[in-house]
Each structure stands twice: as C-alpha cells, then as structure tokens.
mmCIF file of C-alpha atoms in Angstrom:
data_model
loop_
_atom_site.group_PDB
_atom_site.id
_atom_site.type_symbol
_atom_site.label_atom_id
_atom_site.label_comp_id
_atom_site.label_asym_id
_atom_site.label_seq_id
_atom_site.Cartn_x
_atom_site.Cartn_y
_atom_site.Cartn_z
ATOM 1 C CA MET M 1 0.087 0.195 0.018
ATOM 2 C CA SER M 2 2.805 2.422 0.751
ATOM 3 C CA LEU M 3 4.436 1.527 -2.485
ATOM 4 C CA SER M 4 1.260 2.487 -4.413
ATOM 5 C CA THR M 5 0.946 5.686 -2.451
ATOM 6 C CA ALA M 6 4.543 6.404 -3.465
ATOM 7 C CA LYS M 7 4.139 5.846 -7.075
ATOM 8 C CA SER M 8 0.894 7.949 -7.507
ATOM 9 C CA PRO M 9 2.535 11.428 -7.260
ATOM 10 C CA VAL M 10 5.075 10.613 -9.572
ATOM 11 C CA ARG M 11 2.832 9.156 -12.291
ATOM 12 C CA GLU M 12 0.207 11.703 -12.272
ATOM 13 C CA PRO M 13 1.995 14.830 -13.144
ATOM 14 C CA GLY M 14 3.505 12.808 -16.115
ATOM 15 C CA ARG M 15 0.189 11.892 -17.551
ATOM 16 C CA ARG M 16 -1.180 15.429 -17.179
ATOM 17 C CA ALA M 17 2.105 16.592 -19.114
ATOM 18 C CA LEU M 18 1.444 14.226 -21.828
ATOM 19 C CA GLY M 19 -2.233 15.241 -22.262
ATOM 20 C CA PHE M 20 -4.118 12.407 -20.764
ATOM 21 C CA ALA M 21 -5.656 14.460 -17.960
ATOM 22 C CA PRO M 22 -6.651 17.649 -19.387
ATOM 23 C CA ASP M 23 -10.106 16.317 -20.327
ATOM 24 C CA VAL M 24 -11.925 18.978 -18.128
ATOM 25 C CA ARG M 25 -9.903 21.743 -19.827
ATOM 26 C CA ASN M 26 -10.817 20.390 -23.241
ATOM 27 C CA LEU M 27 -14.576 19.914 -22.024
ATOM 28 C CA SER M 28 -14.511 23.661 -20.998
ATOM 29 C CA LEU M 29 -13.245 24.577 -24.513
ATOM 30 C CA LEU M 30 -15.840 22.351 -26.276
ATOM 31 C CA GLY M 31 -18.413 24.090 -24.170
ATOM 32 C CA VAL M 32 -17.315 27.446 -25.480
ATOM 33 C CA LEU M 33 -17.218 26.202 -29.048
ATOM 34 C CA ALA M 34 -20.783 24.907 -28.485
ATOM 35 C CA ALA M 35 -21.874 28.132 -27.108
ATOM 36 C CA LEU M 36 -20.436 30.098 -30.143
ATOM 37 C CA ILE M 37 -22.110 27.674 -32.657
ATOM 38 C CA ALA M 38 -25.320 28.364 -30.835
ATOM 39 C CA VAL M 39 -24.906 32.045 -31.229
ATOM 40 C CA GLY M 40 -23.897 31.741 -34.867
ATOM 41 C CA GLY M 41 -27.057 29.398 -35.434
ATOM 42 C CA LEU M 42 -29.330 32.045 -33.575
ATOM 43 C CA THR M 43 -28.167 35.174 -35.159
ATOM 44 C CA ARG M 44 -27.347 33.981 -38.808
ATOM 45 C CA PRO M 45 -28.917 30.434 -39.128
ATOM 46 C CA ALA M 46 -29.140 30.230 -42.745
ATOM 47 C CA GLU M 47 -25.735 31.536 -43.422
ATOM 48 C CA PHE M 48 -23.781 30.051 -40.499
ATOM 49 C CA LEU M 49 -25.040 26.662 -40.601
ATOM 50 C CA ALA M 50 -24.885 26.261 -44.287
ATOM 51 C CA THR M 51 -22.471 23.401 -45.437
ATOM 52 C CA SER M 52 -20.344 25.784 -47.424
ATOM 53 C CA ASN M 53 -19.770 28.066 -44.483
ATOM 54 C CA LEU M 54 -18.797 25.210 -42.141
ATOM 55 C CA GLN M 55 -16.262 24.060 -44.900
ATOM 56 C CA LEU M 56 -14.921 27.558 -45.035
ATOM 57 C CA VAL M 57 -14.480 27.736 -41.212
ATOM 58 C CA LEU M 58 -12.668 24.370 -41.217
ATOM 59 C CA THR M 59 -10.573 25.574 -44.204
ATOM 60 C CA GLN M 60 -9.413 28.824 -42.626
ATOM 61 C CA ALA M 61 -8.803 26.957 -39.316
ATOM 62 C CA SER M 62 -6.552 24.581 -41.092
ATOM 63 C CA VAL M 63 -3.874 27.163 -41.977
ATOM 64 C CA ILE M 64 -3.438 28.478 -38.487
ATOM 65 C CA GLY M 65 -4.060 25.176 -36.932
ATOM 66 C CA VAL M 66 -0.970 23.531 -38.582
ATOM 67 C CA VAL M 67 1.119 26.536 -37.161
ATOM 68 C CA THR M 68 -0.394 26.094 -33.902
ATOM 69 C CA VAL M 69 0.597 22.503 -33.807
ATOM 70 C CA GLY M 70 4.298 23.257 -34.155
ATOM 71 C CA MET M 71 3.913 26.287 -31.623
ATOM 72 C CA THR M 72 2.564 23.822 -29.066
ATOM 73 C CA PHE M 73 5.624 21.806 -29.181
ATOM 74 C CA VAL M 74 8.052 24.984 -28.805
ATOM 75 C CA ILE M 75 5.967 26.212 -25.992
ATOM 76 C CA THR M 76 5.699 22.952 -24.201
ATOM 77 C CA SER M 77 9.669 22.872 -24.162
ATOM 78 C CA GLY M 78 9.655 26.289 -22.461
ATOM 79 C CA GLY M 79 10.353 28.253 -25.702
ATOM 80 C CA ILE M 80 8.567 30.612 -27.902
ATOM 81 C CA ASP M 81 8.533 31.465 -31.592
ATOM 82 C CA LEU M 82 7.454 34.867 -32.641
ATOM 83 C CA SER M 83 8.467 34.340 -36.455
ATOM 84 C CA VAL M 84 5.874 31.822 -37.460
ATOM 85 C CA GLY M 85 3.757 34.361 -39.264
ATOM 86 C CA ALA M 86 6.847 35.900 -41.121
ATOM 87 C CA ILE M 87 8.116 32.358 -42.016
ATOM 88 C CA VAL M 88 4.640 31.457 -43.759
ATOM 89 C CA ALA M 89 4.866 34.816 -45.547
ATOM 90 C CA LEU M 90 8.528 34.146 -46.746
ATOM 91 C CA ALA M 91 7.832 30.661 -47.628
ATOM 92 C CA SER M 92 4.632 31.588 -49.528
ATOM 93 C CA VAL M 93 6.128 34.206 -51.678
ATOM 94 C CA TRP M 94 9.412 32.141 -52.360
ATOM 95 C CA ALA M 95 7.185 29.174 -53.549
ATOM 96 C CA THR M 96 5.129 31.546 -55.947
ATOM 97 C CA THR M 97 7.769 33.260 -57.828
ATOM 98 C CA VAL M 98 7.912 32.799 -61.542
ATOM 99 C CA ALA M 99 11.045 30.780 -61.373
ATOM 100 C CA THR M 100 9.490 28.419 -58.651
ATOM 101 C CA GLN M 101 6.217 28.079 -60.460
ATOM 102 C CA GLU M 102 8.035 26.739 -63.556
ATOM 103 C CA TYR M 103 8.707 23.441 -61.577
ATOM 104 C CA GLY M 104 4.822 23.117 -61.045
ATOM 105 C CA PHE M 105 3.060 21.531 -57.989
ATOM 106 C CA ALA M 106 6.364 19.577 -56.664
ATOM 107 C CA GLY M 107 8.275 22.774 -56.980
ATOM 108 C CA ILE M 108 5.978 24.894 -55.029
ATOM 109 C CA LEU M 109 5.423 22.426 -52.429
ATOM 110 C CA PHE M 110 8.988 21.551 -51.981
ATOM 111 C CA THR M 111 9.948 25.330 -51.826
ATOM 112 C CA ALA M 112 7.522 26.117 -49.106
ATOM 113 C CA VAL M 113 8.725 23.140 -46.853
ATOM 114 C CA VAL M 114 12.351 23.868 -47.456
ATOM 115 C CA VAL M 115 12.081 27.627 -46.664
ATOM 116 C CA GLY M 116 10.096 26.782 -43.565
ATOM 117 C CA LEU M 117 12.690 24.164 -42.344
ATOM 118 C CA GLY M 118 15.525 26.441 -43.441
ATOM 119 C CA CYS M 119 14.064 29.340 -41.067
ATOM 120 C CA GLY M 120 13.280 26.646 -38.420
ATOM 121 C CA LEU M 121 17.186 25.695 -38.528
ATOM 122 C CA VAL M 122 18.343 29.192 -38.100
ATOM 123 C CA ASN M 123 15.942 29.579 -35.142
ATOM 124 C CA GLY M 124 17.148 26.438 -33.496
ATOM 125 C CA LEU M 125 20.805 27.067 -34.115
ATOM 126 C CA LEU M 126 20.454 30.601 -32.457
ATOM 127 C CA VAL M 127 18.592 29.347 -29.537
ATOM 128 C CA ALA M 128 20.089 25.911 -28.689
ATOM 129 C CA TYR M 129 23.721 26.766 -29.867
ATOM 130 C CA GLY M 130 23.991 30.416 -29.824
ATOM 131 C CA ARG M 131 22.414 30.485 -26.470
ATOM 132 C CA LEU M 132 20.032 33.329 -27.597
ATOM 133 C CA VAL M 133 16.858 33.942 -25.615
ATOM 134 C CA PRO M 134 14.017 32.437 -27.795
ATOM 135 C CA PHE M 135 12.132 35.902 -27.700
ATOM 136 C CA ILE M 136 15.165 37.712 -29.232
ATOM 137 C CA ALA M 137 16.134 35.064 -31.812
ATOM 138 C CA THR M 138 12.686 34.556 -33.107
ATOM 139 C CA LEU M 139 11.983 38.284 -33.067
ATOM 140 C CA ALA M 140 14.935 38.871 -35.300
ATOM 141 C CA MET M 141 13.725 36.047 -37.709
ATOM 142 C CA LEU M 142 10.376 37.832 -37.731
ATOM 143 C CA ALA M 143 12.033 41.061 -39.000
ATOM 144 C CA SER M 144 14.456 39.271 -41.277
ATOM 145 C CA ALA M 145 11.820 37.060 -42.976
ATOM 146 C CA ARG M 146 9.297 39.971 -43.235
ATOM 147 C CA GLY M 147 11.816 42.085 -44.968
ATOM 148 C CA LEU M 148 13.161 39.350 -47.329
ATOM 149 C CA ALA M 149 9.350 38.623 -48.343
ATOM 150 C CA LEU M 150 8.820 42.198 -49.107
ATOM 151 C CA GLN M 151 12.123 42.339 -51.089
ATOM 152 C CA ILE M 152 11.158 39.152 -53.236
ATOM 153 C CA THR M 153 7.670 40.564 -54.016
ATOM 154 C CA ASP M 154 8.456 44.297 -54.230
ATOM 155 C CA GLY M 155 5.316 44.706 -52.368
ATOM 156 C CA ARG M 156 3.230 42.977 -55.307
ATOM 157 C CA THR M 157 0.995 40.035 -55.125
ATOM 158 C CA GLN M 158 2.275 37.013 -56.799
ATOM 159 C CA ILE M 159 -0.623 35.025 -58.462
ATOM 160 C CA VAL M 160 -0.417 31.096 -58.866
ATOM 161 C CA THR M 161 -0.773 29.891 -62.313
ATOM 162 C CA VAL M 162 -0.109 26.143 -61.685
ATOM 163 C CA GLN M 163 -3.609 24.744 -62.074
ATOM 164 C CA SER M 164 -2.876 21.560 -60.151
ATOM 165 C CA VAL M 165 -2.325 23.681 -57.098
ATOM 166 C CA LEU M 166 -5.560 25.869 -57.594
ATOM 167 C CA ASP M 167 -7.502 22.726 -58.227
ATOM 168 C CA LEU M 168 -7.061 21.707 -54.484
ATOM 169 C CA GLY M 169 -9.233 24.590 -53.424
ATOM 170 C CA VAL M 170 -12.213 23.885 -55.434
ATOM 171 C CA PRO M 171 -15.436 21.935 -54.386
ATOM 172 C CA ASP M 172 -14.552 19.219 -57.035
ATOM 173 C CA ALA M 173 -11.350 18.228 -54.923
ATOM 174 C CA TYR M 174 -13.392 17.704 -51.762
ATOM 175 C CA VAL M 175 -13.229 14.202 -50.275
ATOM 176 C CA LEU M 176 -16.716 13.176 -48.911
ATOM 177 C CA GLY M 177 -17.465 16.906 -48.641
ATOM 178 C CA ILE M 178 -14.091 17.607 -46.705
ATOM 179 C CA PRO M 179 -11.637 20.019 -48.333
ATOM 180 C CA PRO M 180 -8.181 18.660 -48.913
ATOM 181 C CA LEU M 181 -6.697 21.427 -46.689
ATOM 182 C CA VAL M 182 -8.852 20.169 -43.727
ATOM 183 C CA LEU M 183 -7.606 16.575 -44.261
ATOM 184 C CA VAL M 184 -3.973 17.894 -44.184
ATOM 185 C CA PHE M 185 -4.770 19.729 -40.935
ATOM 186 C CA ALA M 186 -6.218 16.508 -39.437
ATOM 187 C CA ALA M 187 -3.366 14.530 -40.529
ATOM 188 C CA VAL M 188 -0.795 17.000 -38.879
ATOM 189 C CA THR M 189 -2.942 17.084 -35.790
ATOM 190 C CA VAL M 190 -2.819 13.322 -35.482
ATOM 191 C CA VAL M 191 0.842 13.259 -36.274
ATOM 192 C CA GLY M 192 1.552 15.893 -33.717
ATOM 193 C CA TRP M 193 -0.579 14.240 -31.031
ATOM 194 C CA LEU M 194 1.212 10.813 -31.492
ATOM 195 C CA LEU M 195 4.612 12.525 -31.315
ATOM 196 C CA LEU M 196 3.752 14.451 -28.366
ATOM 197 C CA ASN M 197 1.810 11.738 -26.302
ATOM 198 C CA ARG M 198 3.213 8.482 -27.591
ATOM 199 C CA THR M 199 7.086 8.913 -28.409
ATOM 200 C CA THR M 200 10.305 9.474 -26.632
ATOM 201 C CA PHE M 201 10.624 12.792 -28.521
ATOM 202 C CA GLY M 202 7.378 13.963 -26.861
ATOM 203 C CA ARG M 203 8.532 12.869 -23.280
ATOM 204 C CA ARG M 204 11.828 14.693 -23.979
ATOM 205 C CA THR M 205 9.886 17.872 -25.106
ATOM 206 C CA VAL M 206 8.040 17.969 -21.825
ATOM 207 C CA ALA M 207 10.854 17.165 -19.734
ATOM 208 C CA VAL M 208 13.004 19.923 -21.307
ATOM 209 C CA GLY M 209 10.134 22.320 -20.608
ATOM 210 C CA GLY M 210 9.639 21.232 -17.075
ATOM 211 C CA ASN M 211 13.225 21.486 -15.973
ATOM 212 C CA ALA M 212 15.999 21.803 -18.428
ATOM 213 C CA GLU M 213 18.738 21.123 -16.091
ATOM 214 C CA ALA M 214 16.995 17.971 -14.689
ATOM 215 C CA ALA M 215 16.529 16.806 -18.320
ATOM 216 C CA ARG M 216 20.083 17.333 -19.029
ATOM 217 C CA LEU M 217 21.279 15.481 -15.846
ATOM 218 C CA ALA M 218 18.950 12.546 -17.057
ATOM 219 C CA GLY M 219 20.982 12.199 -20.231
ATOM 220 C CA ILE M 220 18.809 14.441 -22.637
ATOM 221 C CA ASP M 221 20.619 16.557 -25.116
ATOM 222 C CA VAL M 222 18.750 19.672 -24.484
ATOM 223 C CA ARG M 223 20.207 21.668 -27.174
ATOM 224 C CA ARG M 224 19.839 19.000 -29.858
ATOM 225 C CA GLN M 225 15.992 18.710 -28.566
ATOM 226 C CA ARG M 226 15.494 22.419 -28.967
ATOM 227 C CA LEU M 227 17.037 22.437 -32.368
ATOM 228 C CA TYR M 228 14.572 19.590 -33.460
ATOM 229 C CA LEU M 229 11.697 21.604 -32.055
ATOM 230 C CA TYR M 230 12.253 24.691 -33.867
ATOM 231 C CA LEU M 231 12.941 22.643 -37.002
ATOM 232 C CA LEU M 232 9.354 21.146 -36.568
ATOM 233 C CA SER M 233 7.846 24.676 -36.084
ATOM 234 C CA GLY M 234 9.488 25.657 -39.250
ATOM 235 C CA LEU M 235 8.245 22.497 -41.042
ATOM 236 C CA CYS M 236 4.665 23.395 -39.859
ATOM 237 C CA CYS M 237 5.069 26.915 -41.197
ATOM 238 C CA GLY M 238 6.242 25.513 -44.562
ATOM 239 C CA ILE M 239 3.008 23.208 -44.673
ATOM 240 C CA ALA M 240 0.903 26.178 -43.663
ATOM 241 C CA ALA M 241 2.347 28.422 -46.316
ATOM 242 C CA PHE M 242 1.452 25.862 -48.896
ATOM 243 C CA LEU M 243 -2.144 25.621 -47.668
ATOM 244 C CA LEU M 244 -2.359 29.503 -47.743
ATOM 245 C CA ILE M 245 -1.230 29.347 -51.307
ATOM 246 C CA VAL M 246 -3.890 26.947 -52.154
ATOM 247 C CA LEU M 247 -6.649 29.004 -50.234
ATOM 248 C CA SER M 248 -5.713 32.383 -51.620
ATOM 249 C CA GLY M 249 -4.202 31.349 -55.114
ATOM 250 C CA SER M 250 -1.433 33.775 -54.478
ATOM 251 C CA GLY M 251 1.695 34.573 -52.530
ATOM 252 C CA GLN M 252 1.924 38.043 -50.541
ATOM 253 C CA ASN M 253 4.522 39.535 -48.135
ATOM 254 C CA THR M 254 1.531 40.189 -45.829
ATOM 255 C CA ASN M 255 0.672 36.657 -45.629
ATOM 256 C CA GLY M 256 0.650 35.113 -41.920
ATOM 257 C CA ASN M 257 0.065 38.570 -40.343
ATOM 258 C CA LEU M 258 -0.432 38.087 -36.549
ATOM 259 C CA TYR M 259 -0.243 34.307 -36.991
ATOM 260 C CA GLU M 260 2.167 34.333 -34.136
ATOM 261 C CA LEU M 261 -0.227 35.828 -31.573
ATOM 262 C CA ASP M 262 -3.032 33.655 -32.795
ATOM 263 C CA ALA M 263 -1.152 30.454 -32.590
ATOM 264 C CA ILE M 264 0.195 31.402 -29.047
ATOM 265 C CA ALA M 265 -3.237 32.158 -27.907
ATOM 266 C CA ALA M 266 -4.756 29.149 -29.299
ATOM 267 C CA ALA M 267 -2.091 26.928 -27.543
ATOM 268 C CA ILE M 268 -2.359 28.547 -24.263
ATOM 269 C CA ILE M 269 -6.257 28.583 -23.847
ATOM 270 C CA GLY M 270 -5.938 25.055 -25.038
ATOM 271 C CA GLY M 271 -3.964 24.131 -21.800
ATOM 272 C CA THR M 272 -0.344 24.221 -22.907
ATOM 273 C CA LEU M 273 1.786 26.061 -20.158
ATOM 274 C CA LEU M 274 3.403 29.301 -21.440
ATOM 275 C CA SER M 275 6.310 28.363 -18.944
ATOM 276 C CA GLY M 276 6.723 24.891 -20.479
ATOM 277 C CA GLY M 277 6.321 21.511 -18.999
ATOM 278 C CA ARG M 278 2.743 20.702 -20.353
ATOM 279 C CA GLY M 279 1.261 20.689 -23.877
ATOM 280 C CA THR M 280 -1.930 19.212 -25.489
ATOM 281 C CA ILE M 281 -2.493 19.175 -29.118
ATOM 282 C CA VAL M 282 -6.246 18.676 -28.737
ATOM 283 C CA GLY M 283 -6.675 21.713 -26.708
ATOM 284 C CA SER M 284 -4.648 23.700 -29.237
ATOM 285 C CA VAL M 285 -6.825 22.571 -31.968
ATOM 286 C CA LEU M 286 -9.947 23.529 -30.120
ATOM 287 C CA GLY M 287 -8.549 26.934 -29.437
ATOM 288 C CA VAL M 288 -7.844 27.278 -33.108
ATOM 289 C CA LEU M 289 -11.581 26.277 -33.742
ATOM 290 C CA VAL M 290 -12.718 28.791 -31.148
ATOM 291 C CA PHE M 291 -10.961 31.696 -32.699
ATOM 292 C CA THR M 292 -11.907 30.814 -36.274
ATOM 293 C CA THR M 293 -15.611 30.407 -35.221
ATOM 294 C CA ILE M 294 -15.634 33.739 -33.596
ATOM 295 C CA THR M 295 -14.024 35.397 -36.748
ATOM 296 C CA ASN M 296 -16.813 33.757 -38.816
ATOM 297 C CA ILE M 297 -19.639 34.881 -36.654
ATOM 298 C CA PHE M 298 -18.511 38.364 -36.523
ATOM 299 C CA ALA M 299 -17.979 38.636 -40.327
ATOM 300 C CA LEU M 300 -21.519 37.165 -40.860
ATOM 301 C CA ASN M 301 -23.019 39.766 -38.727
ATOM 302 C CA ASN M 302 -21.012 42.738 -40.331
ATOM 303 C CA LEU M 303 -19.431 43.464 -36.961
ATOM 304 C CA GLN M 304 -16.264 45.505 -36.901
ATOM 305 C CA SER M 305 -12.837 44.053 -36.207
ATOM 306 C CA ASP M 306 -12.124 45.956 -33.150
ATOM 307 C CA VAL M 307 -15.108 44.490 -31.434
ATOM 308 C CA GLN M 308 -13.908 41.026 -32.450
ATOM 309 C CA GLN M 309 -10.583 41.485 -31.090
ATOM 310 C CA ILE M 310 -11.914 42.751 -27.858
ATOM 311 C CA ALA M 311 -14.194 39.497 -27.728
ATOM 312 C CA LYS M 312 -11.112 37.282 -28.571
ATOM 313 C CA GLY M 313 -9.201 38.969 -25.679
ATOM 314 C CA ALA M 314 -12.095 38.379 -23.155
ATOM 315 C CA ILE M 315 -12.313 34.681 -24.197
ATOM 316 C CA ILE M 316 -8.638 34.261 -23.694
ATOM 317 C CA VAL M 317 -8.839 35.621 -20.158
ATOM 318 C CA ALA M 318 -11.905 33.676 -19.306
ATOM 319 C CA ALA M 319 -10.290 30.505 -20.647
ATOM 320 C CA VAL M 320 -7.124 30.949 -18.853
ATOM 321 C CA LEU M 321 -9.042 31.596 -15.447
ATOM 322 C CA VAL M 322 -11.350 28.487 -15.954
ATOM 323 C CA GLN M 323 -8.276 26.358 -16.713
ATOM 324 C CA ARG M 324 -6.514 27.761 -13.662
ATOM 325 C CA ARG M 325 -9.372 26.745 -11.557
ATOM 326 C CA THR M 326 -9.721 23.398 -12.948
ATOM 327 C CA ALA M 327 -6.058 22.565 -12.682
ATOM 328 C CA ARG M 328 -6.175 23.553 -8.992
ATOM 329 C CA ASP M 329 -9.247 21.329 -8.553
ATOM 330 C CA ALA M 330 -7.521 18.396 -10.461
ATOM 331 C CA ASP M 331 -4.256 18.941 -8.293
ATOM 332 C CA ALA M 332 -6.389 19.004 -5.034
#
C-alpha cells in the first residue's frame, strides 16, 4: 500500500504533461465552442449553418491550425516562436515566384517546406547553440523574414498559375465533402498528437520544458532537442504556407500577419503552459476552432474587427481563468 501511494504522485504529473488528464480543460473549450455555434445558429442560421460556411470555417482553421501544432511543441519545451507568421509569408512568396512555379506543383510544395525548415534551422541554431533567448532570436527572424518577403515581391501580389495547385481549393477536390486542406490539418494534428503523447521525442520535450537542467542530468541532449523543436515549427510553417497558397491562389508578403499571436493564444487557452512542461495538441486545435468560429460569426453579422479583437481577448482571459481553476481542482 505504501508503494502504491509512493508511485501515484510520480505518475500523475507525467500523465497530465502528456495530455491524458486535461479532459476538463478540453471540455470547457468544447463548451465555449458549442456556445459560439449556438450564437451563430441563432443570429445567422441560414448562413452560419450552411455546409459551405462550415467548410469555410474548417478550411480557414487549417492554416493557422498547422502553425499552432508546431507552436505547441515549442511552448511545451519552454520556448517561444514569434517568427511563425513571417516564415509563412516568406515561404509563400518564395514558393510562388515565376522561377519556382516553372517546376509546377512539386516545386511549389518543395520550396515552401524547405524555406520553412531553413528558417526553423536558423532559429534552432540561434536558440540551442547560440544561446540566444528565444524571444530575441525569433524576433530577429520575424524582422528578417518579413523584410526578405517584401524584397522578393517588391510589395506586389504573386498570382499562382499552376492549375494543379489551384484545383485543390475547388469543391470538386473535396473528399466526402471535406476540403483537402482540412484533411492535411487533420493529418498534422494526428501526427502531432502521437509525437507528443506516444514517443520518446514527446517525453523529452515535456522534460526539457519542465526542468531543462534535470533533463540534461537525465541524459537528454537539451540543445539538440530544442533544435529539433524549432525545425518542427519551421516545417509546420512551410506546410501552412502551401495551404495558404492553395486557399488564396497567391503569395503575398503580408501573409501570416499576426499568426504568431493567434497560434500562441490558441495553444495557451488550449491548456499548454506558457512556462513549459505541459502541452496538449487537442486543446490547441480546439483553441484554433474557437477563434476561427468567432471570426466567422463576426463577419456574418457585419461587426467591426475591433469588437472582434475585444471578444477574443475576453475569451482568452476567461479560458485561462477557468483552466487555472480546473487545474487547482485536479491537483487537490
């Protein structure tokens, strides 16, 4: 009996860190999402509940959702990535130059992913081996990537002319009524969940975020782990850039504007600790859906964007307060 009592305190925090116990947090977000759906259904029932609108909400959530999956890993490790929006912009414009489009679908996809990985590699090297504070390193990447994206486009929109890319965004490409972009988002979410909850990589990520020095003493190469995490974030940005190209049919230096704030907010209200040591992919995805639904409801009701931002801020505060309360109840 004493052995069982001794084991319990050790096992439970690990289960919470890997995403097994935040069910109450996820249920609270599901409640918020259900309330928003009810509001949309009551205010604009014909438009909001239309199949085409629901497909639009999920499609729009897919781009920022893929970015948020990568951000969740970085925050879980105790880091931060302020450059994700700028990386999406840079990857999207680099992948849509005339020279790149000559290589067709594969050229655009390859370029977007490689640019994302390249930026993630730079971030990872600066943070892990350059020992720069993540805030400073990724802020520098934000400025550099935005500037390079502007230089590539010269401020002009680059139109995609590769038909096979554009075809992914038309209804004829939907699989059982589900847009391909949503299927990609779902696949990234599943892979992210498995990676965080079912692999040594995920356990190391949580360990580094919980206590980097203890992780180092336990034999984890903390610097290499952090490098891998920023590479993962860059990969997600590259994938998101390609999805945005499909969605908009163009590449612009303004793409990904404020994605970093949306991704961080979605991860935090989903239950990922900003200080590191706990992350939940499911919660982050729910956070993305909450924010995307808010945006859609406000657009359908012709409400101004400033009111929308106020509502988002209020929901972030409310969600964090609820989660802190439920976390205390769970720990009691």
